[in-house]
XYZ file of C-alpha atoms in Angstrom:
357
model
C -0.027 0.281 0.412
C 2.816 2.248 0.819
C 4.414 1.513 -2.607
C 1.062 2.229 -4.017
C 1.000 5.564 -2.373
C 4.260 6.475 -3.203
C 3.829 5.730 -6.812
C 0.906 8.194 -6.903
C 2.318 10.824 -5.046
C 5.717 11.231 -6.468
C 4.954 12.473 -9.725
C 2.069 15.244 -8.408
C 5.242 16.026 -5.941
C 7.327 16.592 -9.052
C 4.710 18.540 -10.809
C 4.219 20.958 -7.847
C 7.897 21.529 -7.739
C 8.170 21.976 -11.439
C 5.582 24.565 -11.345
C 7.385 26.231 -8.358
C 10.302 26.533 -10.008
C 9.246 27.493 -13.292
C 7.423 30.410 -11.291
C 10.624 31.907 -9.903
C 11.680 31.410 -13.464
C 8.276 33.996 -14.761
C 9.321 36.261 -12.317
C 12.754 36.439 -13.165
C 12.015 36.967 -16.662
C 9.450 39.599 -16.122
C 10.497 41.575 -12.707
C 8.313 44.111 -11.142
C 8.873 47.556 -12.566
C 6.245 49.105 -10.475
C 6.308 50.168 -6.744
C 3.980 48.461 -3.914
C 2.160 50.767 -2.128
C 0.467 50.260 1.442
C -3.575 51.232 0.539
C -4.903 50.039 3.936
C -3.683 46.517 5.146
C -2.314 45.145 1.911
C -0.162 46.790 -1.321
C -0.908 47.520 -4.297
C 1.503 47.634 -7.127
C 1.815 50.223 -10.215
C 4.381 51.571 -12.667
C 3.737 55.092 -11.817
C 5.187 58.541 -14.279
C 4.956 61.539 -12.796
C 3.531 64.394 -14.701
C 6.218 65.897 -17.252
C 6.414 69.544 -17.687
C 4.939 68.897 -21.374
C 2.014 67.363 -20.421
C -1.109 68.205 -22.447
C -3.407 65.484 -21.446
C -5.249 64.727 -17.828
C -3.599 62.137 -15.562
C -4.246 58.758 -16.793
C -5.363 55.229 -14.995
C -4.702 52.269 -17.001
C -6.549 48.946 -16.013
C -5.178 45.490 -17.439
C -7.700 42.405 -18.371
C -7.838 39.227 -17.152
C -5.061 37.313 -16.651
C -2.811 40.304 -17.406
C -0.831 42.310 -15.785
C 0.473 46.163 -15.620
C 2.997 45.365 -18.719
C 0.202 44.832 -20.879
C -0.915 48.560 -20.833
C 2.988 49.439 -20.476
C 3.272 47.765 -23.653
C 0.666 49.193 -25.779
C 0.279 53.023 -24.493
C 4.025 54.271 -22.222
C 5.940 55.223 -25.734
C 3.425 56.559 -27.234
C 2.070 59.131 -24.714
C 5.295 60.086 -23.308
C 5.651 63.870 -22.359
C 2.136 63.770 -22.008
C 0.507 62.909 -19.183
C 1.068 61.743 -15.632
C 0.389 57.922 -16.100
C -0.288 55.302 -13.342
C -0.337 51.625 -14.496
C -1.985 48.985 -12.091
C -1.908 45.895 -11.384
C -5.035 44.690 -10.578
C -5.858 42.964 -6.427
C -3.962 39.720 -6.812
C -2.556 39.811 -10.360
C 0.770 40.692 -11.354
C 2.941 41.648 -8.221
C 0.141 43.241 -6.379
C -1.215 41.317 -3.112
C -4.850 40.490 -3.155
C -6.650 42.200 0.023
C -9.759 41.609 1.436
C -12.515 39.122 -0.053
C -14.086 42.499 -1.495
C -10.997 42.715 -4.002
C -12.514 39.388 -5.671
C -15.245 41.997 -7.609
C -14.704 44.901 -9.769
C -16.400 47.057 -7.270
C -13.546 46.084 -4.694
C -10.688 46.688 -7.117
C -12.238 49.792 -8.411
C -12.155 51.245 -4.513
C -8.853 50.107 -4.364
C -7.343 51.576 -7.236
C -9.336 55.193 -6.182
C -6.992 54.696 -2.700
C -3.939 54.262 -4.813
C -4.487 57.680 -6.343
C -5.250 58.842 -3.592
C -1.830 57.676 -2.181
C -0.428 59.285 -5.296
C -1.601 62.126 -5.148
C -4.128 62.234 -7.992
C -7.056 63.834 -7.439
C -8.896 63.316 -11.024
C -7.887 60.912 -14.062
C -8.896 59.419 -17.254
C -9.746 55.850 -16.258
C -8.791 53.207 -19.351
C -9.933 49.925 -18.745
C -9.317 46.802 -21.031
C -11.661 43.530 -21.403
C -12.660 42.489 -17.575
C -10.949 46.094 -16.913
C -13.728 47.704 -18.120
C -16.017 46.392 -15.535
C -13.698 47.492 -13.170
C -13.574 51.570 -14.832
C -17.291 51.183 -15.284
C -17.261 50.490 -11.491
C -15.070 53.212 -10.845
C -17.054 55.811 -12.650
C -19.954 54.694 -10.540
C -18.289 54.537 -7.363
C -16.066 57.859 -7.853
C -17.569 60.380 -10.053
C -15.205 62.915 -7.745
C -12.171 61.016 -9.292
C -13.477 60.269 -12.532
C -12.083 63.073 -15.591
C -13.636 60.439 -17.828
C -13.532 56.979 -18.911
C -12.213 55.054 -22.307
C -13.355 51.509 -22.714
C -11.127 48.880 -24.818
C -13.228 45.914 -25.927
C -14.808 46.025 -22.241
C -16.836 43.202 -20.733
C -19.346 45.112 -18.710
C -22.628 43.250 -19.091
C -24.142 39.898 -18.763
C -23.593 36.900 -21.701
C -25.027 33.809 -22.463
C -23.241 30.705 -20.668
C -20.308 31.457 -18.297
C -16.839 30.961 -18.389
C -14.250 28.523 -19.311
C -14.103 25.192 -17.407
C -10.855 25.472 -16.071
C -11.528 28.972 -13.897
C -14.168 26.355 -11.921
C -12.126 24.107 -11.381
C -8.939 26.407 -9.982
C -11.778 28.078 -7.952
C -12.519 24.768 -6.089
C -10.926 23.987 -2.365
C -8.770 21.413 -2.447
C -8.647 20.473 -6.249
C -8.233 23.864 -7.117
C -5.316 23.805 -4.904
C -3.885 20.993 -7.030
C -5.077 21.811 -10.372
C -3.367 25.630 -9.629
C -0.201 23.683 -8.025
C 0.453 20.926 -10.661
C -1.622 21.198 -13.690
C -1.730 24.926 -14.794
C 2.056 25.878 -15.518
C 2.716 22.929 -18.080
C -0.393 23.078 -19.739
C -0.521 26.778 -19.637
C 3.028 26.877 -21.165
C 1.582 24.357 -24.040
C -1.190 26.637 -25.084
C 0.106 30.137 -24.490
C 1.426 30.502 -27.892
C -1.916 29.694 -29.497
C -4.013 31.927 -26.495
C -2.112 35.074 -27.086
C -2.773 34.582 -31.060
C -6.285 34.048 -30.204
C -6.546 37.355 -28.397
C -5.469 39.195 -31.492
C -7.424 37.644 -33.739
C -8.114 38.227 -36.596
C -5.053 40.998 -36.112
C -1.455 39.828 -35.996
C 0.052 39.355 -32.537
C 3.697 41.350 -32.107
C 6.464 38.962 -32.362
C 7.406 40.406 -28.889
C 4.579 40.758 -27.121
C 5.079 37.666 -24.875
C 8.517 38.931 -23.903
C 7.525 42.273 -23.173
C 4.041 41.847 -21.329
C 4.904 38.891 -19.144
C 1.459 36.633 -19.270
C 3.321 33.704 -18.046
C 2.916 35.735 -14.410
C -0.991 34.368 -14.296
C 0.057 30.885 -14.699
C 1.473 31.220 -11.276
C -0.498 29.493 -8.672
C -1.894 32.258 -6.449
C -2.173 34.680 -9.191
C -4.270 32.307 -11.396
C -6.401 31.419 -8.588
C -7.437 34.864 -8.354
C -7.879 35.095 -11.589
C -9.946 32.468 -11.587
C -11.991 33.813 -8.944
C -12.361 36.938 -10.455
C -13.579 35.473 -13.850
C -16.126 33.201 -12.142
C -17.669 35.736 -9.878
C -18.209 38.236 -13.222
C -21.528 36.736 -14.311
C -23.659 37.566 -11.405
C -21.326 40.672 -10.717
C -22.552 42.265 -13.955
C -26.376 41.102 -13.555
C -26.595 42.807 -10.303
C -24.395 46.213 -10.861
C -25.034 46.877 -14.762
C -28.028 48.592 -14.355
C -26.223 51.268 -12.756
C -24.478 52.553 -15.321
C -26.658 55.061 -16.100
C -25.567 56.887 -13.107
C -22.059 57.646 -15.007
C -21.982 61.475 -16.386
C -17.995 61.144 -17.082
C -17.371 62.080 -21.054
C -16.938 58.472 -22.274
C -15.636 56.893 -25.294
C -16.118 53.098 -25.956
C -13.951 51.413 -28.852
C -14.689 48.493 -30.067
C -14.525 45.638 -33.038
C -16.567 44.079 -35.081
C -14.497 40.537 -34.886
C -13.753 40.504 -31.577
C -14.175 36.663 -30.393
C -13.207 37.126 -26.914
C -16.137 39.430 -25.869
C -19.159 39.927 -27.614
C -19.333 43.799 -28.853
C -22.912 43.829 -29.473
C -23.885 42.825 -25.372
C -21.162 44.874 -24.139
C -19.654 47.662 -26.241
C -23.180 48.353 -27.619
C -25.090 47.928 -24.338
C -22.507 50.815 -22.045
C -23.104 52.946 -25.063
C -26.980 52.205 -24.323
C -26.260 52.810 -20.710
C -24.126 56.133 -20.323
C -25.767 58.844 -21.699
C -23.666 61.434 -24.223
C -21.073 58.492 -24.432
C -19.431 58.068 -27.977
C -19.128 54.301 -29.575
C -16.379 53.405 -31.789
C -16.764 50.263 -33.709
C -14.112 49.392 -36.136
C -14.142 46.772 -39.104
C -11.816 43.956 -38.607
C -10.614 44.880 -35.437
C -10.128 42.217 -32.847
C -9.815 42.372 -28.908
C -6.489 44.253 -28.765
C -7.712 48.004 -29.737
C -4.507 49.445 -26.947
C -2.412 47.461 -29.704
C -3.665 47.364 -32.983
C -5.518 50.622 -33.115
C -3.750 52.982 -30.735
C -3.735 55.677 -32.486
C -7.409 56.077 -32.158
C -7.407 55.252 -28.338
C -4.836 58.065 -28.070
C -7.205 60.344 -30.320
C -9.962 59.437 -27.639
C -7.915 60.152 -24.782
C -7.414 63.707 -26.367
C -11.009 64.122 -27.121
C -11.982 62.957 -23.503
C -9.046 65.687 -22.427
C -10.914 68.622 -24.438
C -9.696 68.392 -27.626
C -11.716 68.841 -30.914
C -11.476 65.162 -32.270
C -13.396 62.997 -34.692
C -13.087 59.865 -33.525
C -15.555 58.242 -36.148
C -12.711 59.682 -38.975
C -9.981 57.996 -37.174
C -11.783 54.518 -36.994
C -12.259 54.660 -40.848
C -8.810 55.550 -41.339
C -7.445 52.471 -39.227
C -10.437 50.152 -40.753
C -7.698 51.244 -43.954
C -4.787 49.880 -42.643
C -6.371 47.046 -40.952
C -7.745 45.947 -44.683
C -4.333 45.944 -46.140
C -2.897 43.819 -43.285
C -2.561 40.163 -43.784
C -4.788 38.419 -40.979
C -3.559 35.856 -38.310
C -3.619 32.620 -39.064
C -6.629 30.273 -38.427
C -6.181 29.217 -34.503
C -8.921 27.442 -32.692
C -11.345 29.691 -31.547
C -12.427 28.508 -28.070
C -10.286 30.225 -25.468
C -7.524 27.584 -24.280
C -5.877 27.844 -20.906
C -3.909 31.449 -20.487
C -6.258 33.187 -22.574
C -5.960 36.538 -21.095
C -9.355 37.378 -20.724
C -11.244 33.634 -19.865
C -14.560 35.086 -21.135
C -14.696 33.873 -24.642
C -18.152 33.094 -25.257
C -19.455 29.918 -27.422
C -18.628 29.825 -30.864
C -21.929 31.045 -32.787
C -22.942 32.999 -35.679
C -23.671 35.768 -33.707
C -19.738 36.350 -33.466
Protein backbone atom coordinates (compact mmCIF):
# COMPACT_ATOMS: atom_id res chain seq x y z
CA UNK A 1 0.00 0.00 0.00
CA UNK A 2 2.84 2.36 0.86
CA UNK A 3 4.45 1.63 -2.48
CA UNK A 4 1.20 2.40 -4.30
CA UNK A 5 0.80 5.67 -2.40
CA UNK A 6 4.37 6.65 -3.18
CA UNK A 7 3.85 5.86 -6.84
CA UNK A 8 0.80 8.15 -6.91
CA UNK A 9 2.30 11.00 -4.88
CA UNK A 10 5.70 11.12 -6.56
CA UNK A 11 4.52 12.57 -9.89
CA UNK A 12 2.27 15.07 -8.09
CA UNK A 13 5.16 16.22 -5.92
CA UNK A 14 7.35 16.48 -9.02
CA UNK A 15 4.72 18.55 -10.82
CA UNK A 16 4.37 20.91 -7.83
CA UNK A 17 8.14 21.29 -7.65
CA UNK A 18 8.32 22.01 -11.37
CA UNK A 19 5.57 24.64 -11.10
CA UNK A 20 7.37 26.32 -8.19
CA UNK A 21 10.61 26.41 -10.16
CA UNK A 22 8.89 27.81 -13.25
CA UNK A 23 7.10 30.43 -11.16
CA UNK A 24 10.44 31.79 -9.97
CA UNK A 25 11.65 31.71 -13.56
CA UNK A 26 8.59 33.67 -14.74
CA UNK A 27 9.34 36.37 -12.17
CA UNK A 28 13.00 36.51 -13.18
CA UNK A 29 12.00 36.91 -16.82
CA UNK A 30 9.34 39.55 -16.06
CA UNK A 31 10.56 41.37 -12.94
CA UNK A 32 8.48 44.00 -11.21
CA UNK A 33 8.97 47.43 -12.77
CA UNK A 34 6.45 49.04 -10.43
CA UNK A 35 6.31 50.00 -6.78
CA UNK A 36 4.21 48.45 -4.02
CA UNK A 37 2.09 50.93 -2.04
CA UNK A 38 0.22 50.16 1.18
CA UNK A 39 -3.38 51.27 0.72
CA UNK A 40 -4.74 50.02 4.01
CA UNK A 41 -3.58 46.59 5.13
CA UNK A 42 -2.26 45.34 1.80
CA UNK A 43 -0.06 46.61 -1.01
CA UNK A 44 -1.05 47.45 -4.56
CA UNK A 45 1.61 47.48 -7.25
CA UNK A 46 1.79 50.15 -9.94
CA UNK A 47 4.17 51.74 -12.40
CA UNK A 48 3.89 55.51 -11.99
CA UNK A 49 5.01 58.10 -14.52
CA UNK A 50 5.13 61.54 -12.93
CA UNK A 51 3.47 64.45 -14.68
CA UNK A 52 5.94 65.86 -17.23
CA UNK A 53 6.35 69.58 -17.84
CA UNK A 54 5.13 69.03 -21.41
CA UNK A 55 1.87 67.37 -20.35
CA UNK A 56 -1.17 68.24 -22.46
CA UNK A 57 -3.48 65.53 -21.13
CA UNK A 58 -5.03 64.87 -17.71
CA UNK A 59 -3.59 62.06 -15.57
CA UNK A 60 -4.41 58.59 -16.95
CA UNK A 61 -4.94 55.34 -15.02
CA UNK A 62 -4.68 52.07 -16.95
CA UNK A 63 -6.48 48.87 -15.85
CA UNK A 64 -5.53 45.56 -17.48
CA UNK A 65 -7.81 42.65 -18.27
CA UNK A 66 -8.14 39.13 -16.89
CA UNK A 67 -4.99 37.00 -16.78
CA UNK A 68 -2.93 40.15 -17.33
CA UNK A 69 -0.68 42.52 -15.48
CA UNK A 70 0.42 46.14 -15.83
CA UNK A 71 3.03 45.28 -18.48
CA UNK A 72 0.24 44.72 -21.00
CA UNK A 73 -0.91 48.35 -20.95
CA UNK A 74 2.64 49.65 -20.49
CA UNK A 75 3.55 47.94 -23.77
CA UNK A 76 0.66 49.59 -25.58
CA UNK A 77 0.69 53.13 -24.20
CA UNK A 78 3.87 54.12 -22.39
CA UNK A 79 5.93 55.09 -25.41
CA UNK A 80 3.14 56.70 -27.51
CA UNK A 81 2.10 58.88 -24.55
CA UNK A 82 5.59 59.73 -23.32
CA UNK A 83 5.81 63.38 -22.24
CA UNK A 84 2.06 63.93 -22.53
CA UNK A 85 0.55 62.87 -19.21
CA UNK A 86 1.01 61.56 -15.72
CA UNK A 87 0.32 57.84 -15.99
CA UNK A 88 -0.47 55.09 -13.50
CA UNK A 89 -0.33 51.49 -14.73
CA UNK A 90 -1.90 49.24 -12.09
CA UNK A 91 -1.54 45.56 -11.24
CA UNK A 92 -5.09 44.73 -10.16
CA UNK A 93 -5.42 43.19 -6.66
CA UNK A 94 -4.04 39.64 -6.73
CA UNK A 95 -2.51 40.07 -10.19
CA UNK A 96 1.02 40.76 -11.32
CA UNK A 97 2.89 41.79 -8.18
CA UNK A 98 -0.06 43.24 -6.24
CA UNK A 99 -1.29 41.66 -3.03
CA UNK A 100 -4.92 40.54 -3.01
CA UNK A 101 -6.33 42.31 0.01
CA UNK A 102 -9.72 41.39 1.44
CA UNK A 103 -12.63 39.41 -0.04
CA UNK A 104 -14.14 42.59 -1.49
CA UNK A 105 -11.34 42.56 -4.07
CA UNK A 106 -12.81 39.49 -5.73
CA UNK A 107 -15.32 41.88 -7.34
CA UNK A 108 -14.81 44.80 -9.75
CA UNK A 109 -16.31 47.20 -7.19
CA UNK A 110 -13.66 46.30 -4.62
CA UNK A 111 -10.87 46.60 -7.17
CA UNK A 112 -12.20 50.00 -8.27
CA UNK A 113 -12.12 51.16 -4.65
CA UNK A 114 -8.55 49.87 -4.31
CA UNK A 115 -7.46 51.87 -7.35
CA UNK A 116 -9.17 54.97 -5.95
CA UNK A 117 -7.14 54.57 -2.74
CA UNK A 118 -3.97 54.14 -4.76
CA UNK A 119 -4.70 57.35 -6.67
CA UNK A 120 -5.09 59.18 -3.37
CA UNK A 121 -1.77 57.85 -2.12
CA UNK A 122 -0.12 59.03 -5.34
CA UNK A 123 -1.69 62.47 -5.15
CA UNK A 124 -3.84 61.96 -8.25
CA UNK A 125 -7.12 63.78 -7.65
CA UNK A 126 -8.82 63.03 -10.97
CA UNK A 127 -7.88 60.89 -13.96
CA UNK A 128 -9.07 59.43 -17.22
CA UNK A 129 -9.57 55.75 -16.40
CA UNK A 130 -8.78 53.29 -19.20
CA UNK A 131 -10.12 49.73 -18.89
CA UNK A 132 -9.42 46.88 -21.32
CA UNK A 133 -11.62 43.77 -21.37
CA UNK A 134 -12.20 42.69 -17.72
CA UNK A 135 -10.68 46.03 -16.79
CA UNK A 136 -13.73 47.61 -18.41
CA UNK A 137 -15.94 46.24 -15.63
CA UNK A 138 -13.62 47.86 -13.10
CA UNK A 139 -13.51 51.16 -15.00
CA UNK A 140 -17.33 51.18 -15.07
CA UNK A 141 -17.46 50.48 -11.33
CA UNK A 142 -14.97 53.30 -10.81
CA UNK A 143 -17.14 55.71 -12.78
CA UNK A 144 -20.20 54.77 -10.71
CA UNK A 145 -18.52 54.74 -7.30
CA UNK A 146 -15.95 57.55 -7.67
CA UNK A 147 -17.38 60.26 -9.94
CA UNK A 148 -15.31 62.89 -8.13
CA UNK A 149 -12.12 61.13 -9.22
CA UNK A 150 -13.26 60.40 -12.78
CA UNK A 151 -12.08 62.88 -15.41
CA UNK A 152 -13.33 60.54 -18.11
CA UNK A 153 -13.61 56.88 -19.11
CA UNK A 154 -12.09 55.03 -22.05
CA UNK A 155 -13.33 51.48 -22.58
CA UNK A 156 -11.36 49.16 -24.86
CA UNK A 157 -13.22 45.97 -25.87
CA UNK A 158 -14.85 46.00 -22.42
CA UNK A 159 -16.56 43.16 -20.58
CA UNK A 160 -19.34 45.05 -18.81
CA UNK A 161 -22.65 43.23 -19.25
CA UNK A 162 -24.15 39.79 -18.61
CA UNK A 163 -23.55 37.30 -21.41
CA UNK A 164 -25.07 33.90 -22.23
CA UNK A 165 -23.05 30.97 -20.97
CA UNK A 166 -20.20 31.41 -18.53
CA UNK A 167 -16.43 31.13 -18.33
CA UNK A 168 -14.05 28.31 -19.17
CA UNK A 169 -14.06 25.09 -17.12
CA UNK A 170 -10.55 25.54 -15.78
CA UNK A 171 -11.56 28.69 -13.91
CA UNK A 172 -14.29 26.83 -12.04
CA UNK A 173 -11.85 24.02 -11.22
CA UNK A 174 -9.12 26.41 -10.07
CA UNK A 175 -11.53 28.20 -7.71
CA UNK A 176 -12.57 24.96 -5.97
CA UNK A 177 -11.19 24.05 -2.53
CA UNK A 178 -8.55 21.26 -2.40
CA UNK A 179 -8.90 20.20 -6.05
CA UNK A 180 -8.32 23.79 -7.08
CA UNK A 181 -5.11 23.91 -5.04
CA UNK A 182 -3.82 20.74 -6.71
CA UNK A 183 -4.82 22.01 -10.14
CA UNK A 184 -3.14 25.41 -9.78
CA UNK A 185 0.01 23.97 -8.18
CA UNK A 186 0.51 20.93 -10.41
CA UNK A 187 -1.32 21.31 -13.73
CA UNK A 188 -1.70 24.97 -14.69
CA UNK A 189 1.95 25.70 -15.47
CA UNK A 190 2.68 22.83 -17.91
CA UNK A 191 -0.73 23.06 -19.57
CA UNK A 192 -0.60 26.85 -19.75
CA UNK A 193 2.87 26.91 -21.26
CA UNK A 194 1.81 24.47 -23.94
CA UNK A 195 -1.12 26.68 -24.92
CA UNK A 196 0.38 30.11 -24.36
CA UNK A 197 1.38 30.78 -27.96
CA UNK A 198 -2.06 29.92 -29.31
CA UNK A 199 -3.85 31.72 -26.48
CA UNK A 200 -2.15 35.04 -27.12
CA UNK A 201 -2.71 34.73 -30.86
CA UNK A 202 -6.41 34.09 -30.22
CA UNK A 203 -6.75 37.29 -28.23
CA UNK A 204 -5.48 39.35 -31.17
CA UNK A 205 -7.39 37.49 -33.90
CA UNK A 206 -8.04 38.36 -36.68
CA UNK A 207 -5.21 40.87 -36.27
CA UNK A 208 -1.61 39.66 -36.08
CA UNK A 209 -0.06 39.57 -32.63
CA UNK A 210 3.19 41.54 -32.20
CA UNK A 211 6.15 39.15 -32.31
CA UNK A 212 7.55 40.45 -29.02
CA UNK A 213 4.23 40.53 -27.16
CA UNK A 214 4.90 37.53 -24.89
CA UNK A 215 8.44 38.63 -24.09
CA UNK A 216 7.41 42.19 -23.22
CA UNK A 217 4.14 41.69 -21.35
CA UNK A 218 4.82 38.70 -19.08
CA UNK A 219 1.59 36.72 -19.55
CA UNK A 220 3.23 33.73 -17.83
CA UNK A 221 2.94 35.57 -14.49
CA UNK A 222 -0.71 34.51 -14.32
CA UNK A 223 0.31 30.86 -14.38
CA UNK A 224 1.75 31.16 -10.87
CA UNK A 225 -0.63 29.28 -8.53
CA UNK A 226 -1.79 32.19 -6.38
CA UNK A 227 -2.23 34.53 -9.34
CA UNK A 228 -4.17 31.91 -11.31
CA UNK A 229 -6.42 31.27 -8.32
CA UNK A 230 -7.25 34.95 -7.91
CA UNK A 231 -7.82 35.28 -11.66
CA UNK A 232 -10.17 32.28 -11.56
CA UNK A 233 -12.16 33.73 -8.66
CA UNK A 234 -12.46 37.05 -10.51
CA UNK A 235 -13.76 35.37 -13.65
CA UNK A 236 -16.19 32.96 -11.99
CA UNK A 237 -17.82 35.80 -10.04
CA UNK A 238 -18.01 38.33 -12.85
CA UNK A 239 -21.27 37.21 -14.47
CA UNK A 240 -23.39 37.41 -11.31
CA UNK A 241 -21.74 40.72 -10.44
CA UNK A 242 -22.62 42.23 -13.82
CA UNK A 243 -26.21 41.01 -13.59
CA UNK A 244 -26.57 42.97 -10.36
CA UNK A 245 -24.42 46.01 -11.10
CA UNK A 246 -24.67 46.84 -14.80
CA UNK A 247 -28.00 48.67 -14.31
CA UNK A 248 -26.00 51.25 -12.32
CA UNK A 249 -24.06 52.44 -15.40
CA UNK A 250 -26.71 55.05 -16.17
CA UNK A 251 -25.36 56.98 -13.18
CA UNK A 252 -22.07 57.64 -15.00
CA UNK A 253 -21.80 61.26 -16.13
CA UNK A 254 -18.10 61.51 -17.02
CA UNK A 255 -17.08 61.90 -20.70
CA UNK A 256 -16.94 58.38 -22.10
CA UNK A 257 -15.60 56.70 -25.24
CA UNK A 258 -15.98 53.01 -26.07
CA UNK A 259 -13.71 51.47 -28.71
CA UNK A 260 -14.62 48.01 -29.98
CA UNK A 261 -14.16 45.74 -32.98
CA UNK A 262 -16.70 43.84 -35.03
CA UNK A 263 -14.37 40.82 -35.11
CA UNK A 264 -13.85 40.38 -31.36
CA UNK A 265 -14.07 36.64 -30.67
CA UNK A 266 -13.46 37.01 -26.94
CA UNK A 267 -16.08 39.54 -25.76
CA UNK A 268 -19.26 40.09 -27.78
CA UNK A 269 -19.31 43.75 -28.74
CA UNK A 270 -23.05 43.81 -29.40
CA UNK A 271 -23.74 42.91 -25.76
CA UNK A 272 -21.00 44.76 -23.95
CA UNK A 273 -19.87 47.79 -25.94
CA UNK A 274 -23.21 48.57 -27.53
CA UNK A 275 -24.97 47.99 -24.22
CA UNK A 276 -22.56 50.34 -22.49
CA UNK A 277 -23.14 53.03 -25.11
CA UNK A 278 -26.88 52.81 -24.48
CA UNK A 279 -26.41 52.96 -20.72
CA UNK A 280 -24.11 55.99 -20.49
CA UNK A 281 -25.74 59.17 -21.76
CA UNK A 282 -23.51 61.18 -24.09
CA UNK A 283 -20.97 58.39 -24.57
CA UNK A 284 -19.43 57.77 -27.99
CA UNK A 285 -19.20 54.27 -29.46
CA UNK A 286 -16.36 53.75 -31.94
CA UNK A 287 -16.86 50.46 -33.78
CA UNK A 288 -14.04 49.37 -36.09
CA UNK A 289 -14.41 46.78 -38.84
CA UNK A 290 -11.77 44.06 -38.85
CA UNK A 291 -10.65 44.73 -35.27
CA UNK A 292 -10.38 41.95 -32.70
CA UNK A 293 -10.01 42.08 -28.93
CA UNK A 294 -6.88 44.24 -28.66
CA UNK A 295 -7.65 47.84 -29.67
CA UNK A 296 -4.97 48.97 -27.22
CA UNK A 297 -2.29 47.50 -29.51
CA UNK A 298 -3.93 47.35 -32.93
CA UNK A 299 -5.53 50.83 -33.04
CA UNK A 300 -3.48 52.67 -30.44
CA UNK A 301 -3.79 55.86 -32.48
CA UNK A 302 -7.59 55.80 -32.17
CA UNK A 303 -7.35 55.18 -28.43
CA UNK A 304 -5.00 58.16 -28.03
CA UNK A 305 -7.33 60.35 -30.10
CA UNK A 306 -10.09 59.30 -27.70
CA UNK A 307 -7.96 60.31 -24.73
CA UNK A 308 -7.39 63.67 -26.38
CA UNK A 309 -11.11 64.14 -26.96
CA UNK A 310 -11.93 63.21 -23.37
CA UNK A 311 -9.26 65.71 -22.35
CA UNK A 312 -11.05 68.49 -24.21
CA UNK A 313 -9.53 68.49 -27.70
CA UNK A 314 -11.59 68.43 -30.89
CA UNK A 315 -11.20 64.98 -32.45
CA UNK A 316 -13.27 63.17 -35.07
CA UNK A 317 -13.10 59.64 -33.71
CA UNK A 318 -15.34 58.18 -36.41
CA UNK A 319 -12.99 59.49 -39.08
CA UNK A 320 -10.04 58.04 -37.15
CA UNK A 321 -11.85 54.70 -37.04
CA UNK A 322 -12.43 54.67 -40.80
CA UNK A 323 -8.75 55.41 -41.37
CA UNK A 324 -7.83 52.54 -39.06
CA UNK A 325 -10.16 50.23 -40.98
CA UNK A 326 -8.31 51.01 -44.19
CA UNK A 327 -5.04 50.14 -42.48
CA UNK A 328 -6.42 46.88 -41.09
CA UNK A 329 -7.77 45.88 -44.50
CA UNK A 330 -4.23 46.01 -45.89
CA UNK A 331 -2.81 43.78 -43.15
CA UNK A 332 -2.34 40.06 -43.51
CA UNK A 333 -4.84 38.49 -41.10
CA UNK A 334 -3.61 36.20 -38.36
CA UNK A 335 -3.53 32.51 -39.19
CA UNK A 336 -6.70 30.67 -38.07
CA UNK A 337 -6.44 29.05 -34.65
CA UNK A 338 -8.79 27.35 -32.22
CA UNK A 339 -11.21 30.14 -31.33
CA UNK A 340 -12.34 28.53 -28.08
CA UNK A 341 -10.43 30.26 -25.30
CA UNK A 342 -7.61 27.93 -24.17
CA UNK A 343 -5.83 27.85 -20.84
CA UNK A 344 -3.87 31.05 -20.42
CA UNK A 345 -6.21 33.15 -22.54
CA UNK A 346 -5.78 36.71 -21.26
CA UNK A 347 -9.51 37.18 -20.70
CA UNK A 348 -11.20 33.87 -20.07
CA UNK A 349 -14.46 35.41 -21.28
CA UNK A 350 -14.77 33.74 -24.66
CA UNK A 351 -18.44 32.97 -25.37
CA UNK A 352 -19.56 29.83 -27.17
CA UNK A 353 -18.79 29.99 -30.87
CA UNK A 354 -21.99 30.96 -32.67
CA UNK A 355 -23.05 32.76 -35.81
CA UNK A 356 -23.52 35.84 -33.64
CA UNK A 357 -19.74 36.24 -33.42
